[in-house]
Amino acid sequence: MNSFARTRAEFVAAWHSFIRRRTAVFFTFFFPVLLIVIFGALVTTDPTGGGLFTEPPEYYLPGYLAVVVLFTPLSRVGSTVARHRDGNRFEKLATTPLSRTEWLLAHTLVNAILVGVASAILLGVLWLLTDATFVFSPLLLPFVVIGTAVFCGIGAILGRVADSQDGVIAAANTIALPMLFLAETFVPPTLLPEWMGPVIDLLPLTYFSRGVRAATVSGGPWLADLAVLTALAVVFFLVGAYALPETD
């Protein structure tokens, strides 16, 4: 069995494992709809020009996508690694030809499909329920897939360093929630203190949101953001694969 066959076998197993978890399936695809209903339909821009939500509706599109690109792989991969550790699955996997890189690649592909479908639902609901004006750019696909790979790698690292599934969820929320609002998603940089500029540039999600906004809303340059995001995906994927335990 070659590398492709091993990765495919793990992909199929991971996919069926997700499908059997009906609650996870429901909330993975229902959450984007709920998000749009709350932020896109109920929270409108302030006519007085004050507050946080003063940008045009399409400005927040990268933020909506960032929620699924950030939280889904971060929590799912991290929890899977922690669950495998608790069940001594990695000790069993160590007796098979499947490498850590192949294991993480298979789970990254599963998450990329899930995030891609959730993002498509999100875009459709946003188009139907709001007056946001944006372009259905083909560049969305590489940004979503590569962004998912970044946070799958980080999720694998969290799964290794956290001592339990609860610890993974707590660590993921601690990382994801501040990043979600600081990475040029829902809060424009002009509303943040000037000293936070360098911090924003250190966040992986920043390059996702900048690139998506350039590709779908502003029409600005996106290549540099995609290049940085790709480099981060390679780094975090390799570190995440290395962090996976060979034995428990």
Short mmCIF file of C-alpha atoms in Angstrom, two decimals:
data_model
loop_
_atom_site.label_atom_id
_atom_site.label_comp_id
_atom_site.label_asym_id
_atom_site.label_seq_id
_atom_site.Cartn_x
_atom_site.Cartn_y
_atom_site.Cartn_z
CA MET A 1 0.00 0.00 0.00
CA ASN A 2 1.52 3.30 -1.11
CA SER A 3 1.25 6.70 0.54
CA PHE A 4 -1.78 7.74 -1.50
CA ALA A 5 -3.68 4.58 -0.56
CA ARG A 6 -2.82 4.95 3.13
CA THR A 7 -3.92 8.59 3.15
CA ARG A 8 -7.12 7.70 1.30
CA ALA A 9 -7.93 4.92 3.76
CA GLU A 10 -7.47 7.25 6.74
CA PHE A 11 -9.50 9.94 4.96
CA VAL A 12 -12.41 7.54 4.44
CA ALA A 13 -12.25 6.39 8.07
CA ALA A 14 -12.15 9.98 9.35
CA TRP A 15 -15.01 11.00 7.05
CA HIS A 16 -17.27 8.18 8.23
CA SER A 17 -16.34 8.93 11.84
CA PHE A 18 -17.60 12.50 11.33
CA ILE A 19 -20.78 11.44 9.53
CA ARG A 20 -21.71 9.12 12.40
CA ARG A 21 -21.63 12.09 14.81
CA ARG A 22 -24.99 13.61 13.91
CA THR A 23 -24.73 16.45 16.40
CA ALA A 24 -21.36 17.47 14.96
CA VAL A 25 -22.77 17.33 11.43
CA PHE A 26 -25.75 19.47 12.37
CA PHE A 27 -23.82 22.21 14.12
CA THR A 28 -20.99 22.25 11.56
CA PHE A 29 -23.42 23.29 8.85
CA PHE A 30 -26.10 25.02 10.96
CA PHE A 31 -23.70 27.36 12.74
CA PRO A 32 -22.85 29.44 9.63
CA VAL A 33 -26.57 29.99 9.02
CA LEU A 34 -27.09 31.07 12.63
CA LEU A 35 -24.09 33.38 12.35
CA ILE A 36 -25.47 35.16 9.32
CA VAL A 37 -28.93 35.47 10.86
CA ILE A 38 -27.49 37.13 13.96
CA PHE A 39 -24.82 39.35 12.43
CA GLY A 40 -26.05 39.76 8.89
CA ALA A 41 -29.78 40.19 9.40
CA LEU A 42 -30.33 41.26 13.02
CA VAL A 43 -27.22 43.38 13.54
CA THR A 44 -27.30 46.14 10.97
CA THR A 45 -24.97 49.07 10.54
CA ASP A 46 -25.61 51.92 12.94
CA PRO A 47 -27.29 54.78 11.05
CA THR A 48 -25.69 57.29 13.41
CA GLY A 49 -22.22 56.18 12.34
CA GLY A 50 -21.12 54.99 15.79
CA GLY A 51 -20.29 51.59 17.23
CA LEU A 52 -18.50 48.60 15.79
CA PHE A 53 -20.77 47.55 12.94
CA THR A 54 -20.51 50.67 10.84
CA GLU A 55 -18.89 49.16 7.75
CA PRO A 56 -20.87 48.00 4.69
CA PRO A 57 -22.28 44.46 5.08
CA GLU A 58 -19.78 42.97 2.63
CA TYR A 59 -16.88 44.14 4.79
CA TYR A 60 -17.73 41.40 7.29
CA LEU A 61 -17.71 38.56 4.76
CA PRO A 62 -14.11 37.55 5.65
CA GLY A 63 -15.14 37.52 9.31
CA TYR A 64 -18.04 35.15 8.64
CA LEU A 65 -15.79 32.81 6.67
CA ALA A 66 -13.07 33.13 9.30
CA VAL A 67 -15.38 31.65 11.92
CA VAL A 68 -15.65 28.30 10.12
CA VAL A 69 -12.07 28.35 8.79
CA LEU A 70 -10.76 29.02 12.29
CA PHE A 71 -12.98 27.11 14.71
CA THR A 72 -13.86 23.97 12.74
CA PRO A 73 -10.34 22.61 12.07
CA LEU A 74 -8.88 23.96 15.29
CA SER A 75 -11.41 22.21 17.52
CA ARG A 76 -11.99 19.09 15.42
CA VAL A 77 -8.34 18.16 14.84
CA GLY A 78 -7.34 19.11 18.37
CA SER A 79 -10.17 17.05 19.87
CA THR A 80 -9.44 14.12 17.57
CA VAL A 81 -5.78 14.04 18.61
CA ALA A 82 -6.75 14.23 22.29
CA ARG A 83 -9.38 11.51 21.83
CA HIS A 84 -6.87 9.27 20.03
CA ARG A 85 -4.42 9.76 22.87
CA ASP A 86 -7.05 8.85 25.46
CA GLY A 87 -7.98 5.71 23.51
CA ASN A 88 -4.37 4.69 22.82
CA ARG A 89 -5.06 4.98 19.10
CA PHE A 90 -1.64 6.41 18.28
CA GLU A 91 0.03 3.42 19.86
CA LYS A 92 -1.96 1.19 17.52
CA LEU A 93 -1.28 3.44 14.52
CA ALA A 94 2.44 3.19 15.24
CA THR A 95 2.24 -0.50 14.27
CA THR A 96 0.87 0.39 10.82
CA PRO A 97 2.65 1.93 7.80
CA LEU A 98 0.59 5.13 8.18
CA SER A 99 2.90 8.05 8.95
CA ARG A 100 2.06 11.07 11.07
CA THR A 101 2.18 13.30 7.99
CA GLU A 102 -0.28 11.04 6.14
CA TRP A 103 -2.59 10.96 9.15
CA LEU A 104 -2.68 14.73 9.44
CA LEU A 105 -3.05 15.16 5.67
CA ALA A 106 -6.10 12.88 5.65
CA HIS A 107 -7.76 14.79 8.48
CA THR A 108 -6.86 18.11 6.86
CA LEU A 109 -8.60 17.02 3.65
CA VAL A 110 -11.72 16.02 5.60
CA ASN A 111 -11.78 19.39 7.33
CA ALA A 112 -11.15 21.23 4.06
CA ILE A 113 -14.27 19.62 2.58
CA LEU A 114 -16.35 20.37 5.67
CA VAL A 115 -15.18 23.98 5.83
CA GLY A 116 -15.68 24.37 2.08
CA VAL A 117 -19.30 23.18 2.26
CA ALA A 118 -19.98 25.31 5.34
CA SER A 119 -18.45 28.34 3.60
CA ALA A 120 -20.62 27.78 0.52
CA ILE A 121 -23.72 27.64 2.73
CA LEU A 122 -22.59 30.79 4.51
CA LEU A 123 -22.08 32.69 1.25
CA GLY A 124 -25.49 31.61 -0.03
CA VAL A 125 -27.28 32.68 3.14
CA LEU A 126 -25.36 35.96 3.19
CA TRP A 127 -26.42 36.66 -0.39
CA LEU A 128 -30.07 35.81 0.36
CA LEU A 129 -30.53 37.55 3.70
CA THR A 130 -28.43 40.69 3.39
CA ASP A 131 -27.71 43.37 0.84
CA ALA A 132 -23.98 42.63 0.86
CA THR A 133 -22.29 43.19 -2.47
CA PHE A 134 -19.39 40.86 -3.15
CA VAL A 135 -17.79 38.78 -5.90
CA PHE A 136 -17.96 34.98 -5.91
CA SER A 137 -14.27 34.83 -6.69
CA PRO A 138 -12.58 31.48 -7.50
CA LEU A 139 -9.79 32.68 -5.22
CA LEU A 140 -12.03 31.85 -2.29
CA LEU A 141 -11.25 28.15 -2.75
CA PRO A 142 -7.47 28.36 -2.22
CA PHE A 143 -7.88 30.80 0.66
CA VAL A 144 -10.38 28.51 2.41
CA VAL A 145 -8.37 25.33 1.81
CA ILE A 146 -5.01 26.82 2.79
CA GLY A 147 -6.52 28.61 5.78
CA THR A 148 -8.01 25.32 6.92
CA ALA A 149 -4.59 23.66 6.64
CA VAL A 150 -3.07 26.36 8.86
CA PHE A 151 -5.51 25.71 11.69
CA CYS A 152 -5.45 21.94 11.27
CA GLY A 153 -1.72 22.14 12.00
CA ILE A 154 -2.30 24.37 15.02
CA GLY A 155 -5.08 22.03 16.17
CA ALA A 156 -2.69 19.07 16.03
CA ILE A 157 -0.22 20.98 18.18
CA LEU A 158 -2.95 21.80 20.72
CA GLY A 159 -4.03 18.17 20.77
CA ARG A 160 -0.51 17.17 21.68
CA VAL A 161 0.15 19.74 24.41
CA ALA A 162 -3.32 19.75 26.05
CA ASP A 163 -3.95 17.08 28.66
CA SER A 164 -7.56 16.28 27.66
CA GLN A 165 -10.31 17.03 25.17
CA ASP A 166 -11.65 19.69 27.53
CA GLY A 167 -8.18 21.20 27.64
CA VAL A 168 -8.10 21.30 23.84
CA ILE A 169 -11.43 23.14 23.67
CA ALA A 170 -10.32 25.63 26.32
CA ALA A 171 -7.00 26.25 24.57
CA ALA A 172 -8.67 26.53 21.16
CA ASN A 173 -11.14 29.12 22.43
CA THR A 174 -8.37 31.06 24.18
CA ILE A 175 -6.49 31.29 20.88
CA ALA A 176 -9.40 31.63 18.47
CA LEU A 177 -11.68 34.18 20.13
CA PRO A 178 -9.14 37.04 20.40
CA MET A 179 -7.81 36.23 16.92
CA LEU A 180 -11.31 36.29 15.46
CA PHE A 181 -11.86 39.92 16.44
CA LEU A 182 -8.31 41.24 16.05
CA ALA A 183 -7.41 39.83 12.61
CA GLU A 184 -9.15 42.51 10.50
CA THR A 185 -12.41 40.57 10.49
CA PHE A 186 -15.27 42.18 12.42
CA VAL A 187 -13.33 45.07 13.95
CA PRO A 188 -11.57 47.46 11.53
CA PRO A 189 -7.94 48.22 12.48
CA THR A 190 -8.80 51.91 12.74
CA LEU A 191 -10.89 51.16 15.83
CA LEU A 192 -8.01 49.42 17.60
CA PRO A 193 -5.07 51.04 19.43
CA GLU A 194 -2.15 51.88 17.18
CA TRP A 195 0.23 49.67 19.15
CA MET A 196 -1.79 46.61 18.13
CA GLY A 197 -0.73 46.96 14.50
CA PRO A 198 2.32 44.64 14.83
CA VAL A 199 0.21 42.14 16.80
CA ILE A 200 -2.38 42.01 14.02
CA ASP A 201 0.36 41.28 11.48
CA LEU A 202 1.48 38.27 13.54
CA LEU A 203 -1.91 36.57 13.41
CA PRO A 204 -2.32 33.89 10.69
CA LEU A 205 -6.00 34.76 10.32
CA THR A 206 -5.10 38.32 9.31
CA TYR A 207 -3.72 37.14 5.97
CA PHE A 208 -6.84 35.09 5.35
CA SER A 209 -9.19 38.00 6.02
CA ARG A 210 -7.10 40.50 4.06
CA GLY A 211 -6.82 38.19 1.06
CA VAL A 212 -10.50 37.23 1.05
CA ARG A 213 -11.56 40.87 1.33
CA ALA A 214 -9.25 41.81 -1.55
CA ALA A 215 -10.56 38.96 -3.71
CA THR A 216 -14.28 39.45 -3.03
CA VAL A 217 -14.86 43.07 -2.01
CA SER A 218 -12.13 45.62 -2.57
CA GLY A 219 -10.46 44.16 -5.63
CA GLY A 220 -7.04 44.93 -4.15
CA PRO A 221 -3.84 42.86 -4.28
CA TRP A 222 -4.21 39.40 -2.76
CA LEU A 223 -1.11 37.50 -3.90
CA ALA A 224 1.11 38.52 -0.97
CA ASP A 225 -1.54 37.46 1.55
CA LEU A 226 -2.00 34.12 -0.18
CA ALA A 227 1.77 33.58 -0.25
CA VAL A 228 2.14 34.31 3.47
CA LEU A 229 -0.85 32.10 4.30
CA THR A 230 0.63 29.28 2.21
CA ALA A 231 3.98 29.56 3.98
CA LEU A 232 2.24 29.48 7.36
CA ALA A 233 0.23 26.43 6.28
CA VAL A 234 3.42 24.54 5.38
CA VAL A 235 5.11 25.47 8.65
CA PHE A 236 2.17 24.66 10.94
CA PHE A 237 1.33 21.46 9.04
CA LEU A 238 4.89 20.14 9.39
CA VAL A 239 5.12 21.16 13.04
CA GLY A 240 1.68 19.68 13.71
CA ALA A 241 2.62 16.40 12.03
CA TYR A 242 5.84 16.24 14.03
CA ALA A 243 3.92 16.97 17.24
CA LEU A 244 1.62 13.98 16.79
CA PRO A 245 2.64 11.25 19.23
CA GLU A 246 3.94 8.00 17.75
CA THR A 247 3.05 6.23 20.99
CA ASP A 248 0.91 7.21 23.97
#
